[in-house]
């Protein structure tokens, strides 16, 4: 009797998340839950100013406070060559400021004390003498003639420009524009946002002088990369470094970079020879750690009257803050901005991008997306809406005309990426049907007669996930593969470890389901562990929706290696040759005599107690998986809204989501990811942003100003699915962690713009605050949200 | 988020609390719901040497009507007590309208109306409601009690005329001169957000016309705004659309908003007027329904 795959928690089972057992009981093990004997506590003193020269730092009063064990400043670090650290983008970032502070909230000094209260008192006792300099908060200011030079620490850096890049076919694109019937243009700003995991960052560094071993518990999405970085920067031997990433209260890209707090806690532990704990507070997290977005677009589309897109030209200006610490976007082809329009069959495309330094926190990180494709997809879908409007064409029809057709795969995008599968038209049609598109258009018209403003917004996109393939993708030279190690114990229970690191995605549940699918071992018999570099196989960590596409594939591959060995054992036990063995889920049998068989569990015992002569005992293996291509999920999000013409307040009426993420391992978790992503998309469109005033003050460094939506205002989501298996992934999965955050925002914005379409307004920058909508509605013009915000 | 060192006291009577405050020489703070004070302490915006926690004092958690219609709200009556009170909708419609939009459900179970008024946050919702109702607080100090109108109590952002050794023991709303009606509208970006604009309108209807009106504005000035001229424009009228319109205009003029990341000054003024109109229309509708 064949096993029922759903019953054993295999592929397609909406199995409850095993990790939730401890989380909902308050038994998780987060960084702040960890206490080591003799542990001291560290707090950071941050700059109140956005741009200022440091004349002097007086730490004497801090040292005088009973219980203060150490006060660290930039000068102390400089003496050890640690005042600056390298970033992932081959830039440098100040660990503690020596010469200048370059953004509000920058780390200036650290105090280590017996408890965090005393450490905080110590920070307050430090006197810093600042000489204020003019702050820069946007690219226009950064590139204005005579702009103050932010990075005067860098030799050869004589402007605030970080990079100037181009990609695509310039001449071909020019030709497309020459042939166009209509050219559609739009400008917009994707505002600075913050991943804002509920748990902020933190570390406990524990250097043991006796063993020379450094153990660092830290909130990181990529523990192995951190180990390598510590080995290189601190010049410690790699085998004497152990990074443990415990339970993480969210990451969203914020826990990929290395932050000064980690570095200083490590140094303090080495100097003091005892464990040093640093727990960042919420404001510290929001004001100083990896933000997302903050990119300006000038977009142009060359269109033919029949609706075909002939060419696309884009220029982006990105604001990277004071230190360029993105994940090496030049290597990733302009941060994958050039993945824009991958779902459309467009003629030619050309993209230029300029990045600048400003007096803002450094970044930006890919906030819940692959190398910042969120901006690319948002710009794409906003440009598409404007183009359809300019052509006088229906939004849905314009997309249908231009979407890549099912029989066009594999499809080479104009920037050279290869999409391999999808049913774009089907997803769009399903979405339109679910929302009742034609009906809604009628309702909208009727409502308009009565002075009510309804709108509908569509967003369709495919995004590149699962970096990478090792030919094209690496971080600091380390290729972007991933890994899994599987140990099947004698009793058929198993331990699985991967190089990924869950932050709430449910790996402990999902990975076990892949093993169940491949081996027929019930998912509940598989323990999943991640995050400890002393035990987990080397991997690149979890971000960019890469876990299922890469580490998940490695789980499949290692399971198959185990199955191959088990097959040999089965042949031995059944006394037939390997070729005469059939496999069904969980069991080998003799071909032609299906009653004669052994289970995978029986093979496991035999691997330790009764293996064939000459066979290595045990049933363990590992796999390193290098994906042949990126994976390309597709999504169609449709939102309907009503705008209050008197206040500019808008309410979401309905949201329909159609996601094709390939094969779904755990449909419940997939749906959770989509709902979470749509919530963030709604947040971005509606309320969530960080801005700055003329003085460079960060507005959004606490949850009073930086608003995350609650269950109260978050709309309901209606989810639908289409399944086009990924052709190269072992189980056909494509990744789903980020689709909705990436594709979602444009649906909401398009809906509001549609609702006020009669005004001729093309753009309102996110978030679509009521006053911005009201201004657009009454003034009939676009509304920019670019900083600085004016405060009277 | 670690506050500075402080001493903690938990008296069991008001008199004891007053004595502690008096002894602390201005270095003490009263802790009621703690929903404003504790965040300020954790951010080290406030660093009182002593906390006098009044939560252990019995008999302060009431809200009730005197036989003559005077309404009293004790210093430990929580936002949630007001939100959940069925009787309040008729007795105090403006309070009933405001209670569910103050802060979020978690904060409402702890925060107190009296504490909110004493906190004098220009974005606090309760002070505007109290202003619209001509409310007062009763303060008890070493020399006994005095009654202070809320309009006199607040003398700047986060500033009141309370002496450091005075405790506001209750809020008092005078008996109405007719049938009460009113509403509170708040523009917020999500639950728990402070008001971009909040408008409280309270009227007392007698014989088809407005016997008394009050309008308080939240978040559109350096302190809670008493839009008394706007309210005066309603008095004696039948709350007809023209009267409400006039009041709406005057309320917008009374507002002193700043442009900031929540909206421009002009926009906020416009919302003040819109909200006055909407509450006026709401009251009219329910008067019609009642008739
Ligand atoms: C997340 C969050 C969101 C919020 N949103 C809103 C909102 O939208 N609208 C709104 O109006 N408020 C909001 N608040 C504030 C909340 O309503 C507080 O409860 C209220 O402002 C203060 O009441 P409290 O009882 O908590 O006072 P406490 O925090 O205990 O005290 C506040 C101040 O008043 C003084 N005080 C308190 N009681 C007395 C007394 N009896 N006599 C003399 N002085 C006293 C204290 O010493 C202190 O200085 C929010 C708070 C939080 C944490």
PDB file of N, CA and C and ligand atoms in Angstrom, chain A residues 704, chain B residues 28-40 54-55 75-76 78-79 101-104 107-108 110-121 123-127 162 166-170 186 188 190 192-195 218, ligand 1:
ATOM      1  N   UNK A 704       5.689  55.798  16.304  1.00  0.00           N
ATOM      2  CA  UNK A 704       4.657  56.824  16.260  1.00  0.00           C
ATOM      3  C   UNK A 704       4.635  57.473  14.884  1.00  0.00           C
TER       4      UNK A 704
ATOM      5  N   UNK B  28       8.791  64.584  41.409  1.00  0.00           N
ATOM      6  CA  UNK B  28       7.983  63.367  41.274  1.00  0.00           C
ATOM      7  C   UNK B  28       6.974  63.503  40.151  1.00  0.00           C
ATOM      8  N   UNK B  29       6.551  62.360  39.639  1.00  0.00           N
ATOM      9  CA  UNK B  29       5.511  62.322  38.613  1.00  0.00           C
ATOM     10  C   UNK B  29       4.461  61.308  39.042  1.00  0.00           C
ATOM     11  N   UNK B  30       3.225  61.642  38.734  1.00  0.00           N
ATOM     12  CA  UNK B  30       2.145  60.695  38.991  1.00  0.00           C
ATOM     13  C   UNK B  30       2.113  59.682  37.852  1.00  0.00           C
ATOM     14  N   UNK B  31       1.910  58.435  38.227  1.00  0.00           N
ATOM     15  CA  UNK B  31       1.727  57.394  37.217  1.00  0.00           C
ATOM     16  C   UNK B  31       0.273  56.944  37.266  1.00  0.00           C
ATOM     17  N   UNK B  32      -0.451  57.202  36.177  1.00  0.00           N
ATOM     18  CA  UNK B  32      -1.826  56.699  36.088  1.00  0.00           C
ATOM     19  C   UNK B  32      -1.795  55.486  35.162  1.00  0.00           C
ATOM     20  N   UNK B  33      -2.261  55.633  33.939  1.00  0.00           N
ATOM     21  CA  UNK B  33      -2.211  54.499  33.012  1.00  0.00           C
ATOM     22  C   UNK B  33      -0.804  54.219  32.511  1.00  0.00           C
ATOM     23  N   UNK B  34       0.059  55.212  32.625  1.00  0.00           N
ATOM     24  CA  UNK B  34       1.457  55.036  32.214  1.00  0.00           C
ATOM     25  C   UNK B  34       1.665  55.003  30.711  1.00  0.00           C
ATOM     26  N   UNK B  35       0.620  55.236  29.939  1.00  0.00           N
ATOM     27  CA  UNK B  35       0.736  55.064  28.488  1.00  0.00           C
ATOM     28  C   UNK B  35       1.409  56.251  27.806  1.00  0.00           C
ATOM     29  N   UNK B  36       1.553  57.334  28.521  1.00  0.00           N
ATOM     30  CA  UNK B  36       2.351  58.438  27.997  1.00  0.00           C
ATOM     31  C   UNK B  36       3.637  58.583  28.797  1.00  0.00           C
ATOM     32  N   UNK B  37       3.514  58.449  30.108  1.00  0.00           N
ATOM     33  CA  UNK B  37       4.676  58.681  30.958  1.00  0.00           C
ATOM     34  C   UNK B  37       5.766  57.629  30.725  1.00  0.00           C
ATOM     35  N   UNK B  38       5.382  56.380  30.658  1.00  0.00           N
ATOM     36  CA  UNK B  38       6.417  55.333  30.548  1.00  0.00           C
ATOM     37  C   UNK B  38       7.169  55.406  29.214  1.00  0.00           C
ATOM     38  N   UNK B  39       6.476  55.590  28.085  1.00  0.00           N
ATOM     39  CA  UNK B  39       7.252  55.787  26.847  1.00  0.00           C
ATOM     40  C   UNK B  39       8.219  56.971  26.942  1.00  0.00           C
ATOM     41  N   UNK B  40       7.771  58.068  27.575  1.00  0.00           N
ATOM     42  CA  UNK B  40       8.656  59.241  27.692  1.00  0.00           C
ATOM     43  C   UNK B  40       9.874  58.907  28.550  1.00  0.00           C
ATOM     44  N   UNK B  54      -0.567  55.840  41.289  1.00  0.00           N
ATOM     45  CA  UNK B  54      -1.860  56.006  41.965  1.00  0.00           C
ATOM     46  C   UNK B  54      -2.807  54.833  41.710  1.00  0.00           C
ATOM     47  N   UNK B  55      -2.316  53.809  41.010  1.00  0.00           N
ATOM     48  CA  UNK B  55      -3.214  52.707  40.650  1.00  0.00           C
ATOM     49  C   UNK B  55      -3.715  51.899  41.848  1.00  0.00           C
ATOM     50  N   UNK B  75     -10.123  59.461  38.296  1.00  0.00           N
ATOM     51  CA  UNK B  75      -8.759  59.497  37.760  1.00  0.00           C
ATOM     52  C   UNK B  75      -8.282  58.122  37.278  1.00  0.00           C
ATOM     53  N   UNK B  76      -8.945  57.046  37.712  1.00  0.00           N
ATOM     54  CA  UNK B  76      -8.494  55.726  37.238  1.00  0.00           C
ATOM     55  C   UNK B  76      -9.528  55.065  36.321  1.00  0.00           C
ATOM     56  N   UNK B  78     -10.505  54.058  32.904  1.00  0.00           N
ATOM     57  CA  UNK B  78      -9.687  53.812  31.689  1.00  0.00           C
ATOM     58  C   UNK B  78     -10.474  54.172  30.428  1.00  0.00           C
ATOM     59  N   UNK B  79      -9.714  54.430  29.362  1.00  0.00           N
ATOM     60  CA  UNK B  79     -10.368  54.678  28.065  1.00  0.00           C
ATOM     61  C   UNK B  79     -11.328  53.532  27.745  1.00  0.00           C
ATOM     62  N   UNK B 101     -11.681  55.622  19.287  1.00  0.00           N
ATOM     63  CA  UNK B 101     -10.610  56.046  18.365  1.00  0.00           C
ATOM     64  C   UNK B 101      -9.388  56.602  19.095  1.00  0.00           C
ATOM     65  N   UNK B 102      -9.415  56.579  20.418  1.00  0.00           N
ATOM     66  CA  UNK B 102      -8.229  56.987  21.175  1.00  0.00           C
ATOM     67  C   UNK B 102      -7.249  55.814  21.154  1.00  0.00           C
ATOM     68  N   UNK B 103      -6.067  56.050  20.704  1.00  0.00           N
ATOM     69  CA  UNK B 103      -4.998  55.038  20.735  1.00  0.00           C
ATOM     70  C   UNK B 103      -5.466  53.708  20.150  1.00  0.00           C
ATOM     71  N   UNK B 104      -4.968  52.606  20.703  1.00  0.00           N
ATOM     72  CA  UNK B 104      -5.333  51.282  20.207  1.00  0.00           C
ATOM     73  C   UNK B 104      -5.922  50.471  21.362  1.00  0.00           C
ATOM     74  N   UNK B 107      -3.649  50.053  24.498  1.00  0.00           N
ATOM     75  CA  UNK B 107      -3.433  51.278  25.266  1.00  0.00           C
ATOM     76  C   UNK B 107      -4.707  51.670  26.005  1.00  0.00           C
ATOM     77  N   UNK B 108      -5.841  51.436  25.374  1.00  0.00           N
ATOM     78  CA  UNK B 108      -7.107  51.855  25.984  1.00  0.00           C
ATOM     79  C   UNK B 108      -7.418  51.101  27.273  1.00  0.00           C
ATOM     80  N   UNK B 110      -5.375  50.563  29.596  1.00  0.00           N
ATOM     81  CA  UNK B 110      -4.578  51.133  30.682  1.00  0.00           C
ATOM     82  C   UNK B 110      -4.758  52.643  30.815  1.00  0.00           C
ATOM     83  N   UNK B 111      -4.752  53.339  29.704  1.00  0.00           N
ATOM     84  CA  UNK B 111      -4.731  54.801  29.737  1.00  0.00           C
ATOM     85  C   UNK B 111      -5.995  55.375  30.369  1.00  0.00           C
ATOM     86  N   UNK B 112      -5.847  56.544  30.996  1.00  0.00           N
ATOM     87  CA  UNK B 112      -6.979  57.184  31.664  1.00  0.00           C
ATOM     88  C   UNK B 112      -7.305  58.517  30.997  1.00  0.00           C
ATOM     89  N   UNK B 113      -8.585  58.869  31.053  1.00  0.00           N
ATOM     90  CA  UNK B 113      -8.998  60.157  30.487  1.00  0.00           C
ATOM     91  C   UNK B 113      -8.355  61.299  31.267  1.00  0.00           C
ATOM     92  N   UNK B 114      -8.368  61.162  32.593  1.00  0.00           N
ATOM     93  CA  UNK B 114      -7.810  62.247  33.405  1.00  0.00           C
ATOM     94  C   UNK B 114      -6.309  62.379  33.132  1.00  0.00           C
ATOM     95  N   UNK B 115      -5.635  61.262  33.034  1.00  0.00           N
ATOM     96  CA  UNK B 115      -4.199  61.291  32.743  1.00  0.00           C
ATOM     97  C   UNK B 115      -3.922  61.930  31.393  1.00  0.00           C
ATOM     98  N   UNK B 116      -4.769  61.645  30.437  1.00  0.00           N
ATOM     99  CA  UNK B 116      -4.596  62.203  29.105  1.00  0.00           C
ATOM    100  C   UNK B 116      -4.757  63.726  29.143  1.00  0.00           C
ATOM    101  N   UNK B 117      -5.765  64.189  29.862  1.00  0.00           N
ATOM    102  CA  UNK B 117      -5.982  65.639  29.959  1.00  0.00           C
ATOM    103  C   UNK B 117      -4.792  66.290  30.660  1.00  0.00           C
ATOM    104  N   UNK B 118      -4.299  65.642  31.741  1.00  0.00           N
ATOM    105  CA  UNK B 118      -3.158  66.202  32.485  1.00  0.00           C
ATOM    106  C   UNK B 118      -1.874  66.173  31.656  1.00  0.00           C
ATOM    107  N   UNK B 119      -1.798  65.236  30.749  1.00  0.00           N
ATOM    108  CA  UNK B 119      -0.605  65.115  29.909  1.00  0.00           C
ATOM    109  C   UNK B 119      -0.526  66.282  28.914  1.00  0.00           C
ATOM    110  N   UNK B 120      -1.685  66.839  28.561  1.00  0.00           N
ATOM    111  CA  UNK B 120      -1.775  68.049  27.736  1.00  0.00           C
ATOM    112  C   UNK B 120      -1.022  67.947  26.417  1.00  0.00           C
ATOM    113  N   UNK B 121      -1.084  66.771  25.828  1.00  0.00           N
ATOM    114  CA  UNK B 121      -0.516  66.582  24.495  1.00  0.00           C
ATOM    115  C   UNK B 121      -1.451  67.273  23.489  1.00  0.00           C
ATOM    116  N   UNK B 123      -1.932  66.632  20.676  1.00  0.00           N
ATOM    117  CA  UNK B 123      -2.573  65.601  19.853  1.00  0.00           C
ATOM    118  C   UNK B 123      -3.434  64.651  20.685  1.00  0.00           C
ATOM    119  N   UNK B 124      -3.589  64.945  21.967  1.00  0.00           N
ATOM    120  CA  UNK B 124      -4.443  64.089  22.806  1.00  0.00           C
ATOM    121  C   UNK B 124      -5.907  64.325  22.470  1.00  0.00           C
ATOM    122  N   UNK B 125      -6.646  63.239  22.386  1.00  0.00           N
ATOM    123  CA  UNK B 125      -8.046  63.363  21.965  1.00  0.00           C
ATOM    124  C   UNK B 125      -8.962  63.861  23.083  1.00  0.00           C
ATOM    125  N   UNK B 126      -8.658  63.456  24.316  1.00  0.00           N
ATOM    126  CA  UNK B 126      -9.638  63.728  25.374  1.00  0.00           C
ATOM    127  C   UNK B 126      -9.748  65.201  25.729  1.00  0.00           C
ATOM    128  N   UNK B 127      -8.664  65.932  25.654  1.00  0.00           N
ATOM    129  CA  UNK B 127      -8.740  67.338  26.046  1.00  0.00           C
ATOM    130  C   UNK B 127      -9.714  68.085  25.149  1.00  0.00           C
ATOM    131  N   UNK B 162      -1.394  72.697  36.924  1.00  0.00           N
ATOM    132  CA  UNK B 162      -1.388  71.899  38.160  1.00  0.00           C
ATOM    133  C   UNK B 162      -0.079  72.123  38.901  1.00  0.00           C
ATOM    134  N   UNK B 166      -0.210  68.543  43.256  1.00  0.00           N
ATOM    135  CA  UNK B 166      -1.656  68.370  43.046  1.00  0.00           C
ATOM    136  C   UNK B 166      -1.937  67.132  42.207  1.00  0.00           C
ATOM    137  N   UNK B 167      -3.003  66.451  42.593  1.00  0.00           N
ATOM    138  CA  UNK B 167      -3.472  65.310  41.807  1.00  0.00           C
ATOM    139  C   UNK B 167      -4.842  65.648  41.251  1.00  0.00           C
ATOM    140  N   UNK B 168      -5.031  65.404  39.981  1.00  0.00           N
ATOM    141  CA  UNK B 168      -6.378  65.545  39.419  1.00  0.00           C
ATOM    142  C   UNK B 168      -7.139  64.285  39.815  1.00  0.00           C
ATOM    143  N   UNK B 169      -8.139  64.438  40.631  1.00  0.00           N
ATOM    144  CA  UNK B 169      -8.848  63.245  41.118  1.00  0.00           C
ATOM    145  C   UNK B 169     -10.018  62.864  40.229  1.00  0.00           C
ATOM    146  N   UNK B 170     -10.585  63.852  39.547  1.00  0.00           N
ATOM    147  CA  UNK B 170     -11.654  63.499  38.610  1.00  0.00           C
ATOM    148  C   UNK B 170     -11.844  64.599  37.568  1.00  0.00           C
ATOM    149  N   UNK B 186     -11.827  61.853  13.754  1.00  0.00           N
ATOM    150  CA  UNK B 186     -10.376  61.889  13.851  1.00  0.00           C
ATOM    151  C   UNK B 186      -9.786  61.386  12.548  1.00  0.00           C
ATOM    152  N   UNK B 188      -6.815  59.676  11.168  1.00  0.00           N
ATOM    153  CA  UNK B 188      -5.626  58.944  11.585  1.00  0.00           C
ATOM    154  C   UNK B 188      -5.272  57.988  10.462  1.00  0.00           C
ATOM    155  N   UNK B 190      -3.760  55.049  10.897  1.00  0.00           N
ATOM    156  CA  UNK B 190      -4.033  53.672  11.306  1.00  0.00           C
ATOM    157  C   UNK B 190      -4.396  53.709  12.783  1.00  0.00           C
ATOM    158  N   UNK B 192      -4.257  53.634  16.560  1.00  0.00           N
ATOM    159  CA  UNK B 192      -3.127  53.940  17.440  1.00  0.00           C
ATOM    160  C   UNK B 192      -2.308  55.118  16.984  1.00  0.00           C
ATOM    161  N   UNK B 193      -2.646  55.657  15.804  1.00  0.00           N
ATOM    162  CA  UNK B 193      -1.956  56.843  15.313  1.00  0.00           C
ATOM    163  C   UNK B 193      -2.535  58.050  16.042  1.00  0.00           C
ATOM    164  N   UNK B 194      -1.672  59.018  16.343  1.00  0.00           N
ATOM    165  CA  UNK B 194      -2.196  60.260  16.890  1.00  0.00           C
ATOM    166  C   UNK B 194      -2.893  61.018  15.770  1.00  0.00           C
ATOM    167  N   UNK B 195      -3.788  61.915  16.174  1.00  0.00           N
ATOM    168  CA  UNK B 195      -4.632  62.607  15.199  1.00  0.00           C
ATOM    169  C   UNK B 195      -3.805  63.516  14.297  1.00  0.00           C
ATOM    170  N   UNK B 218      -8.176  68.906  17.961  1.00  0.00           N
ATOM    171  CA  UNK B 218      -6.994  68.120  18.319  1.00  0.00           C
ATOM    172  C   UNK B 218      -5.947  68.175  17.212  1.00  0.00           C
TER     173      UNK B 218
HETATM  174  C1  LIG C   1       0.841  53.524  21.215  1.00  0.00           C
HETATM  175  C2  LIG C   1       0.103  54.655  21.833  1.00  0.00           C
HETATM  176  C3  LIG C   1      -0.819  55.319  21.077  1.00  0.00           C
HETATM  177  C4  LIG C   1      -1.523  56.365  21.636  1.00  0.00           C
HETATM  178  N1  LIG C   1      -2.440  56.999  20.854  1.00  0.00           N
HETATM  179  C5  LIG C   1      -3.165  58.009  21.409  1.00  0.00           C
HETATM  180  C6  LIG C   1      -4.158  58.662  20.655  1.00  0.00           C
HETATM  181  O1  LIG C   1      -4.397  58.338  19.484  1.00  0.00           O
HETATM  182  N2  LIG C   1      -4.843  59.664  21.229  1.00  0.00           N
HETATM  183  C7  LIG C   1      -4.625  60.030  22.532  1.00  0.00           C
HETATM  184  O2  LIG C   1      -5.288  60.935  23.024  1.00  0.00           O
HETATM  185  N3  LIG C   1      -3.705  59.424  23.278  1.00  0.00           N
HETATM  186  C8  LIG C   1      -2.972  58.415  22.748  1.00  0.00           C
HETATM  187  N4  LIG C   1      -2.031  57.793  23.519  1.00  0.00           N
HETATM  188  C9  LIG C   1      -1.820  58.254  24.900  1.00  0.00           C
HETATM  189  C10 LIG C   1      -2.783  57.560  25.838  1.00  0.00           C
HETATM  190  O3  LIG C   1      -4.104  57.936  25.570  1.00  0.00           O
HETATM  191  C11 LIG C   1      -2.453  57.834  27.287  1.00  0.00           C
HETATM  192  O4  LIG C   1      -3.166  56.896  28.003  1.00  0.00           O
HETATM  193  C12 LIG C   1      -2.821  59.201  27.820  1.00  0.00           C
HETATM  194  O5  LIG C   1      -2.267  60.236  27.067  1.00  0.00           O
HETATM  195  C13 LIG C   1      -2.274  59.396  29.236  1.00  0.00           C
HETATM  196  O6  LIG C   1      -3.035  58.718  30.159  1.00  0.00           O
HETATM  197  P1  LIG C   1      -2.339  57.775  31.216  1.00  0.00           P
HETATM  198  O7  LIG C   1      -3.369  57.447  32.216  1.00  0.00           O
HETATM  199  O8  LIG C   1      -1.712  56.660  30.520  1.00  0.00           O
HETATM  200  O9  LIG C   1      -1.284  58.775  31.876  1.00  0.00           O
HETATM  201  P2  LIG C   1       0.219  58.562  32.335  1.00  0.00           P
HETATM  202  O10 LIG C   1       1.066  58.129  31.215  1.00  0.00           O
HETATM  203  O11 LIG C   1       0.255  57.743  33.557  1.00  0.00           O
HETATM  204  O12 LIG C   1       0.563  60.053  32.721  1.00  0.00           O
HETATM  205  C14 LIG C   1       0.687  61.060  31.739  1.00  0.00           C
HETATM  206  C15 LIG C   1       1.073  62.376  32.397  1.00  0.00           C
HETATM  207  O13 LIG C   1      -0.013  62.901  33.132  1.00  0.00           O
HETATM  208  C16 LIG C   1       0.299  62.964  34.509  1.00  0.00           C
HETATM  209  N5  LIG C   1      -0.869  62.482  35.238  1.00  0.00           N
HETATM  210  C17 LIG C   1      -1.512  61.330  35.042  1.00  0.00           C
HETATM  211  N6  LIG C   1      -2.550  61.210  35.845  1.00  0.00           N
HETATM  212  C18 LIG C   1      -2.587  62.339  36.580  1.00  0.00           C
HETATM  213  C19 LIG C   1      -3.453  62.819  37.590  1.00  0.00           C
HETATM  214  N7  LIG C   1      -4.508  62.099  38.000  1.00  0.00           N
HETATM  215  N8  LIG C   1      -3.188  64.013  38.119  1.00  0.00           N
HETATM  216  C20 LIG C   1      -2.162  64.752  37.723  1.00  0.00           C
HETATM  217  N9  LIG C   1      -1.300  64.361  36.764  1.00  0.00           N
HETATM  218  C21 LIG C   1      -1.524  63.149  36.200  1.00  0.00           C
HETATM  219  C22 LIG C   1       1.500  62.098  34.696  1.00  0.00           C
HETATM  220  O14 LIG C   1       2.293  62.489  35.773  1.00  0.00           O
HETATM  221  C23 LIG C   1       2.191  62.248  33.369  1.00  0.00           C
HETATM  222  O15 LIG C   1       2.941  63.417  33.351  1.00  0.00           O
HETATM  223  C24 LIG C   1      -1.308  56.749  22.989  1.00  0.00           C
HETATM  224  C25 LIG C   1      -0.365  56.075  23.747  1.00  0.00           C
HETATM  225  C26 LIG C   1       0.348  55.031  23.186  1.00  0.00           C
HETATM  226  C27 LIG C   1       1.352  54.304  24.017  1.00  0.00           C
END
